[in-house]
Coordinates of C-alpha atoms in Angstrom, one line a residue:
M260 CA 6.2 23.5 15.6
K261 CA 7.7 22.6 12.2
I262 CA 7.6 19.1 10.8
F263 CA 9.2 17.8 7.6
I264 CA 7.4 14.8 6.0
S265 CA 8.6 12.7 3.1
A266 CA 6.2 10.4 1.2
G267 CA 6.9 9.1 -2.3
E268 CA 3.9 7.0 -3.4
P269 CA 0.1 7.7 -3.6
S270 CA -0.6 5.5 -0.6
G271 CA 2.1 7.2 1.4
D272 CA 0.8 10.6 0.3
L273 CA -2.6 9.7 1.7
H274 CA -1.1 8.3 5.0
A275 CA 1.0 11.5 5.4
A276 CA -2.0 13.8 4.7
N277 CA -4.0 12.0 7.4
L278 CA -1.1 12.3 9.8
I279 CA -0.9 16.0 9.1
H280 CA -4.6 16.3 10.0
A281 CA -4.1 14.3 13.2
L282 CA -1.1 16.4 14.3
R283 CA -2.8 19.7 13.5
E284 CA -5.8 18.6 15.7
R285 CA -3.3 18.4 18.6
V286 CA -1.1 21.4 17.5
P287 CA -3.2 23.8 15.5
D288 CA -0.3 26.1 14.6
A289 CA 2.0 23.3 13.4
E290 CA 3.7 23.9 10.0
F291 CA 4.3 21.1 7.5
T292 CA 6.7 20.9 4.6
G293 CA 8.5 18.2 2.7
Y294 CA 8.1 15.8 -0.2
G295 CA 4.8 14.2 -1.2
G296 CA 1.8 14.7 -3.4
P297 CA -1.6 16.3 -3.8
K298 CA -3.1 14.8 -0.6
M299 CA -0.4 16.4 1.5
T300 CA -0.9 19.7 -0.3
E301 CA -4.6 19.6 0.4
A302 CA -3.8 18.9 4.0
G303 CA -1.8 22.2 4.2
A304 CA 1.8 21.0 3.6
K305 CA 4.1 23.2 1.5
L306 CA 5.8 20.8 -0.8
K307 CA 9.4 21.3 -1.8
Y308 CA 9.0 18.6 -4.5
P309 CA 6.1 16.5 -5.8
L310 CA 7.9 13.2 -5.0
V311 CA 4.8 11.1 -5.7
N312 CA 5.3 11.9 -9.4
L313 CA 8.6 10.2 -9.2
A314 CA 7.4 6.9 -7.6
V315 CA 9.8 4.2 -8.9
M316 CA 10.4 0.6 -8.1
W317 CA 13.2 -1.9 -8.7
F318 CA 16.8 -1.2 -9.1
L319 CA 17.2 0.1 -12.7
S320 CA 14.5 2.7 -12.2
V321 CA 16.4 4.1 -9.2
F322 CA 19.6 4.4 -11.1
Q323 CA 17.8 6.2 -14.0
N324 CA 16.7 8.9 -11.5
I325 CA 19.8 9.1 -9.4
V326 CA 20.6 12.7 -10.3
T327 CA 17.1 13.8 -9.1
F328 CA 17.5 11.8 -5.9
V329 CA 20.8 13.5 -5.1
R330 CA 19.3 16.9 -5.7
L331 CA 16.4 16.1 -3.3
I332 CA 18.9 14.9 -0.6
V333 CA 20.8 18.2 -0.9
L334 CA 17.5 20.2 -0.9
A335 CA 16.3 18.4 2.3
D336 CA 19.7 19.0 4.0
R337 CA 19.4 22.7 3.3
C338 CA 15.9 22.7 4.8
F339 CA 17.2 21.0 7.9
R340 CA 20.0 23.5 8.2
D341 CA 18.1 26.7 7.4
E342 CA 14.5 26.0 8.5
R343 CA 15.4 23.7 11.4
P344 CA 12.2 21.5 11.6
D345 CA 11.4 20.0 15.0
A346 CA 10.9 16.5 13.5
V347 CA 11.3 14.6 10.3
V348 CA 8.6 12.0 9.5
L349 CA 9.3 9.4 6.8
V350 CA 6.4 7.4 5.2
D351 CA 7.5 4.1 3.5
Y352 CA 9.5 4.8 0.3
P353 CA 12.9 3.3 1.4
G354 CA 16.0 4.3 -0.6
L355 CA 15.6 8.1 -0.7
N356 CA 14.2 8.2 2.8
W357 CA 17.2 6.6 4.3
W358 CA 19.3 9.5 3.0
I359 CA 16.9 12.0 4.3
A360 CA 17.0 10.3 7.7
R361 CA 20.8 10.4 7.6
R362 CA 20.9 14.1 6.9
A363 CA 18.3 14.8 9.6
K364 CA 20.3 12.9 12.2
A365 CA 23.4 14.7 11.2
R366 CA 21.6 17.9 12.0
G367 CA 20.3 16.6 15.3
I368 CA 16.7 16.4 14.3
P369 CA 14.5 13.5 15.6
V370 CA 13.4 11.1 12.9
F371 CA 10.2 9.0 12.9
Y372 CA 9.3 6.3 10.5
F373 CA 5.5 5.9 9.9
V374 CA 4.5 2.9 7.9
P375 CA 8.1 1.6 7.8
P376 CA 9.3 -0.5 4.8
Q377 CA 9.0 -4.3 5.2
L378 CA 12.6 -5.0 6.0
W379 CA 11.7 -8.3 7.5
A380 CA 10.5 -9.4 4.1
W381 CA 13.6 -8.4 2.1
A382 CA 16.7 -6.3 2.6
G383 CA 16.9 -7.2 6.3
W384 CA 20.5 -5.8 6.4
R385 CA 19.0 -2.3 6.2
V386 CA 17.9 -2.6 9.8
K387 CA 21.3 -1.1 10.6
K388 CA 20.1 2.1 9.0
V389 CA 17.1 2.1 11.3
R390 CA 19.4 1.7 14.3
E391 CA 21.6 4.6 13.2
F392 CA 19.1 7.1 11.7
V393 CA 15.6 6.5 13.1
D394 CA 14.6 7.6 16.6
L395 CA 11.2 5.9 16.7
V396 CA 9.7 3.3 14.4
L397 CA 5.9 3.5 14.2
C398 CA 5.1 -0.1 13.2
S399 CA 2.1 -1.1 11.0
L400 CA 2.1 -4.8 11.8
P401 CA 1.9 -6.4 15.2
F402 CA 5.0 -8.6 14.9
E403 CA 7.3 -5.8 13.8
P404 CA 8.4 -4.3 17.2
A405 CA 9.7 -7.7 18.3
W406 CA 11.5 -8.2 15.0
Y407 CA 13.2 -4.8 15.4
A408 CA 14.0 -5.4 19.1
E409 CA 15.8 -8.6 18.2
R410 CA 18.0 -6.7 15.9
G411 CA 19.0 -3.9 18.3
V412 CA 16.4 -1.3 17.5
K413 CA 15.5 0.2 20.9
H414 CA 12.4 2.2 20.0
A415 CA 9.7 0.5 17.9
V416 CA 6.0 0.6 18.8
H417 CA 3.0 -0.9 17.1
V418 CA 0.4 1.7 16.1
G419 CA -1.4 -0.3 13.5
H420 CA -1.9 0.2 9.8
P421 CA -3.3 3.6 8.7
Y422 CA -5.2 2.0 5.8
F423 CA -7.8 0.8 8.3
D424 CA -8.5 4.4 9.3
E425 CA -9.1 5.4 5.7
L426 CA -11.4 2.5 5.1
Q427 CA -13.5 3.3 8.2
D428 CA -13.9 7.0 7.1
R429 CA -14.5 6.3 3.4
D430 CA -17.8 7.2 1.7
L431 CA -18.9 5.2 -1.3
D432 CA -21.0 6.4 -4.2
E433 CA -24.2 4.5 -3.6
T434 CA -25.6 5.4 -7.0
F435 CA -22.6 3.7 -8.7
T436 CA -22.7 0.6 -6.6
T437 CA -26.5 0.2 -7.0
A438 CA -26.1 0.5 -10.8
Q439 CA -23.4 -2.2 -10.8
E440 CA -25.5 -4.5 -8.6
A441 CA -28.4 -4.1 -10.9
H442 CA -26.6 -6.0 -13.7
G443 CA -27.3 -9.2 -11.7
R444 CA -24.3 -11.0 -13.1
P445 CA -21.0 -12.1 -11.4
L446 CA -18.5 -9.3 -11.4
L447 CA -14.7 -9.7 -11.3
A448 CA -12.7 -6.6 -10.3
I449 CA -9.3 -6.1 -11.8
L450 CA -6.9 -3.9 -9.8
P451 CA -3.8 -3.4 -11.9
G452 CA -1.8 -1.2 -9.5
S453 CA -1.4 2.5 -8.6
R454 CA 1.9 3.0 -10.5
T455 CA 2.2 3.4 -14.2
L456 CA 4.9 0.7 -14.5
E457 CA 2.7 -1.7 -12.5
L458 CA -0.1 -1.0 -14.9
K459 CA 2.0 -1.6 -18.0
R460 CA 3.4 -4.9 -16.7
N461 CA 0.5 -6.5 -15.0
L462 CA -2.6 -5.4 -17.0
P463 CA -1.8 -7.4 -20.1
I464 CA -1.8 -10.7 -18.1
L465 CA -5.0 -9.7 -16.3
V466 CA -6.7 -8.9 -19.6
R467 CA -5.6 -12.3 -21.1
A468 CA -7.0 -14.0 -18.0
A469 CA -10.3 -12.1 -18.5
A470 CA -10.5 -13.3 -22.1
K471 CA -9.8 -16.9 -21.1
L472 CA -12.3 -16.8 -18.2
A473 CA -14.9 -15.3 -20.6
A474 CA -14.5 -18.3 -22.8
K475 CA -15.5 -20.5 -19.9
R476 CA -17.9 -18.2 -18.1
P477 CA -19.5 -15.8 -20.6
D478 CA -21.8 -14.6 -17.8
V479 CA -19.0 -12.9 -15.9
R480 CA -18.5 -9.1 -16.1
F481 CA -15.1 -7.5 -15.7
A482 CA -14.2 -4.0 -14.3
V483 CA -10.8 -2.5 -14.3
A484 CA -10.2 -0.1 -11.4
C485 CA -7.7 2.6 -12.3
L486 CA -6.2 5.2 -9.9
H487 CA -7.0 8.2 -12.0
E488 CA -8.0 9.4 -15.5
K489 CA -4.5 9.2 -17.0
H490 CA -4.3 5.5 -16.0
R491 CA -7.8 4.9 -17.4
V492 CA -6.7 6.2 -20.8
L493 CA -3.5 4.1 -20.6
A494 CA -5.5 1.0 -19.6
E495 CA -7.8 1.4 -22.6
E496 CA -4.8 1.3 -24.9
I497 CA -3.4 -1.8 -23.1
V498 CA -6.7 -3.6 -23.1
A499 CA -7.2 -3.0 -26.8
E500 CA -3.7 -4.0 -27.7
T501 CA -3.8 -7.1 -25.6
L502 CA -7.2 -8.3 -26.9
Q503 CA -5.9 -8.1 -30.4
G504 CA -3.3 -10.7 -29.5
C505 CA -5.9 -13.0 -27.9
S506 CA -6.8 -14.8 -31.1
G507 CA -9.5 -17.5 -30.8
L508 CA -10.8 -16.0 -27.5
P509 CA -13.9 -13.9 -27.0
S510 CA -13.7 -10.3 -26.0
P511 CA -14.7 -10.1 -22.3
D512 CA -17.5 -7.8 -21.1
L513 CA -15.0 -5.4 -19.6
E514 CA -15.4 -1.8 -18.4
I515 CA -12.6 0.6 -17.3
Y516 CA -13.1 3.1 -14.5
A517 CA -11.1 5.8 -12.8
A518 CA -11.2 6.5 -9.0
R519 CA -13.8 3.8 -8.4
T520 CA -11.7 1.2 -6.6
P521 CA -13.6 1.2 -3.3
E522 CA -17.0 0.9 -5.1
L523 CA -15.8 -2.0 -7.3
I524 CA -14.3 -3.9 -4.4
R525 CA -17.6 -3.5 -2.5
V526 CA -19.8 -4.9 -5.3
A527 CA -17.4 -7.5 -6.9
D528 CA -17.7 -11.3 -6.4
V529 CA -14.0 -12.0 -6.9
A530 CA -10.9 -10.0 -7.8
W531 CA -7.5 -10.1 -9.4
S532 CA -5.2 -7.5 -7.9
V533 CA -1.6 -6.3 -8.0
S534 CA 0.1 -6.6 -4.6
G535 CA 0.0 -3.6 -2.3
S536 CA -1.9 -2.1 0.6
V537 CA -5.1 -2.5 -1.4
S538 CA -5.0 -6.1 -0.2
L539 CA -6.1 -4.9 3.2
E540 CA -9.2 -3.3 1.6
L541 CA -9.9 -6.6 -0.2
M542 CA -9.6 -8.4 3.2
M543 CA -12.0 -5.9 4.8
E544 CA -14.7 -6.8 2.2
A545 CA -13.9 -10.5 2.5
L546 CA -13.4 -10.6 -1.3
P547 CA -11.7 -13.7 -2.7
T548 CA -8.7 -12.4 -4.5
V549 CA -5.7 -13.6 -6.5
I550 CA -2.6 -11.4 -6.1
L551 CA -0.2 -10.8 -9.1
Y552 CA 3.0 -9.0 -9.2
K553 CA 4.7 -9.1 -12.6
V554 CA 8.4 -8.1 -12.9
R555 CA 11.1 -8.5 -15.4
P556 CA 13.2 -11.7 -15.3
I557 CA 16.3 -9.7 -14.4
D558 CA 14.6 -8.0 -11.5
L559 CA 13.3 -11.3 -10.1
V560 CA 16.8 -12.8 -10.3
I561 CA 18.3 -9.8 -8.4
A562 CA 15.5 -9.6 -5.9
R563 CA 15.1 -13.4 -5.0
P564 CA 18.1 -13.7 -2.7
F565 CA 16.9 -10.7 -0.7
I566 CA 13.3 -11.9 -0.2
K567 CA 13.0 -13.5 3.3
A568 CA 9.3 -13.5 4.0
K569 CA 7.0 -16.4 3.0
Y570 CA 4.5 -14.1 1.3
I571 CA 4.5 -10.8 -0.6
T572 CA 0.9 -9.9 0.4
L573 CA 0.1 -8.1 3.6
V574 CA -3.0 -10.2 4.2
N575 CA -1.1 -13.4 3.9
L576 CA 1.6 -12.1 6.2
L577 CA -1.0 -11.2 8.8
A578 CA -2.6 -14.6 8.5
D579 CA 0.7 -16.5 8.2
A580 CA -1.2 -18.4 5.5
E581 CA -1.9 -18.0 1.8
L582 CA -5.5 -16.7 2.1
M583 CA -5.0 -14.9 -1.2
P584 CA -3.1 -17.0 -3.8
E585 CA -0.2 -14.9 -4.9
Y586 CA 2.3 -14.9 -7.8
L587 CA 5.5 -12.9 -7.8
T588 CA 6.6 -13.8 -11.3
S589 CA 8.1 -12.9 -14.6
Q590 CA 5.8 -15.3 -16.4
D591 CA 2.3 -15.2 -17.8
V592 CA 0.2 -16.8 -15.1
S593 CA -3.2 -16.0 -16.7
D594 CA -4.2 -19.7 -16.5
E595 CA -3.6 -19.7 -12.8
L596 CA -5.7 -16.6 -12.3
V597 CA -8.6 -18.2 -14.3
R598 CA -8.3 -21.4 -12.3
H599 CA -8.8 -19.7 -9.0
A600 CA -11.6 -17.4 -10.1
E601 CA -13.5 -20.1 -11.9
R602 CA -13.4 -22.3 -8.8
W603 CA -14.7 -19.6 -6.5
L604 CA -17.5 -18.6 -9.0
S605 CA -18.5 -22.2 -9.7
D606 CA -18.2 -23.7 -6.2
P607 CA -20.3 -22.1 -3.4
E608 CA -18.4 -24.1 -0.8
A609 CA -15.0 -22.9 -2.1
M610 CA -16.3 -19.3 -2.2
A611 CA -17.6 -19.6 1.4
R612 CA -14.3 -20.9 2.7
A613 CA -12.4 -18.0 1.1
T614 CA -14.7 -15.4 2.4
S615 CA -14.9 -16.9 5.9
A616 CA -11.1 -17.0 6.2
L617 CA -10.8 -13.4 5.2
A618 CA -13.7 -12.3 7.5
A619 CA -12.0 -14.1 10.4
L620 CA -8.7 -12.3 9.8
R621 CA -10.6 -9.0 9.4
Y622 CA -12.0 -9.4 12.9
T623 CA -8.6 -10.0 14.5
A624 CA -6.4 -7.7 12.5
A625 CA -8.4 -4.6 11.5
R626 CA -7.6 -2.1 14.3
P627 CA -8.5 1.5 13.4
G628 CA -6.8 4.6 15.0
A629 CA -3.3 4.1 13.7
T630 CA -2.9 7.7 12.5
S631 CA -4.1 9.1 15.9
R632 CA -1.8 6.8 17.8
A633 CA 1.2 7.7 15.6
A634 CA 0.5 11.5 16.1
D635 CA 0.3 10.9 19.9
R636 CA 3.6 9.0 19.9
I637 CA 5.4 11.7 17.8
L638 CA 4.3 14.5 20.1
A639 CA 5.0 12.4 23.2
W640 CA 8.6 11.8 21.9
L641 CA 9.2 15.5 21.4
R642 CA 8.1 16.1 25.0
D643 CA 9.8 13.0 26.6
P644 CA 11.1 10.0 24.6
A645 CA 10.3 7.7 27.5
E646 CA 6.7 8.7 27.4
A647 CA 6.5 7.8 23.6
V648 CA 7.6 4.2 24.1
A649 CA 5.4 3.5 27.2
P650 CA 2.2 1.4 26.8
Y651 CA -0.3 3.4 24.9
R652 CA -3.1 5.0 27.0
G653 CA -4.6 7.4 24.4
P654 CA -8.2 7.7 23.2
H655 CA -7.6 5.0 20.5
A656 CA -6.0 2.4 22.7
S657 CA -8.8 -0.1 22.2
S658 CA -7.8 -3.2 20.2
R659 CA -11.3 -3.7 19.0
P660 CA -11.3 -4.4 15.2
I661 CA -13.1 -2.3 12.7
S662 CA -16.8 -2.9 12.1
L663 CA -18.4 -2.8 8.6
E664 CA -22.0 -3.2 7.5
S665 CA -20.8 -6.5 6.0
A666 CA -19.4 -7.8 9.3
D667 CA -21.2 -11.1 9.1
V668 CA -19.6 -13.6 6.7
D669 CA -23.0 -14.6 5.2
D670 CA -23.7 -10.9 4.4
A671 CA -20.3 -10.0 3.2
K672 CA -20.3 -11.7 -0.2
A673 CA -23.5 -13.8 -0.1

């Protein structure tokens, strides 16, 4: 069996790698190729292009890379013609993946979308492409199958969000967490995003907010969680430059770390984070968080008419309430970030309300086993499409939510 997988972001690369492992458990001699990143390579896929290195967002960035995208579409089409994979699996990353789906369907190859883009939130008209080019949508969120069905997509099933699988299997560095806890002072985790452009746009606001909060609460420590070492170096430059412009404000007690996001989320008291799937991890730890997503004014003007969802944050969408205050903005909202963090840190009742709401949502929404269910559905479709859309009866059919050591609200962030 040959399977082509296309993932274009670090999170998608991880989800794709885990799916490869799940599929190989079921089909040991399966071969994997496609577009992705280092996680897919580690899982045994033979990459035709490191698409994760080209992770882009917003309209102008796409146009700037149009020649590369066209080349990748042609390369994928040649693969479909010459190597004839049994299936094509797309992981998030709309735009390029629509074209890959189009070429796969033209070659008569089944197409599966794992972690589909949030069309219900924006660009809802693109559901036509799902109807035309995708055989089976493997939905991450429980309301998505009904949304697709109402718009004529015949085959969409809820498998759950693979992020919960990764959280369940994750090991933390206890030496690091113990050292952080030994400080005995409140810790605010800053999560500036996994993309370089996100880091450049959001971190200056987050650093200004840190300086402003330090003026009011000098006891608070700050820790910036970067994806990797290159981002850590870039973050150091951004922090230094931003603090130079914060005249009249104290320099916050701030450290910058690479590849320590899970540990910092575990030990933090509150957080400021860029919007993304990391919000699910923040929910799992019942960590009161403000969500920021800074864009250019022109991008916001272009995007606003297409945004249909009430919220931009997965946690808020799952709760249908703003459990995490969120700001999709082109403005400096550092004062708002400070206001929320100061309230949680200074008011135990406000902190308890925030953690309790997140813990309650965690209990109802965190369902592990998405990757295994997705693998079962894909293989079932290749045997018999009717079997793939039947009620799930696999080993991970239970809807019981994930269980953490911090399951009790009082223990989560006491």
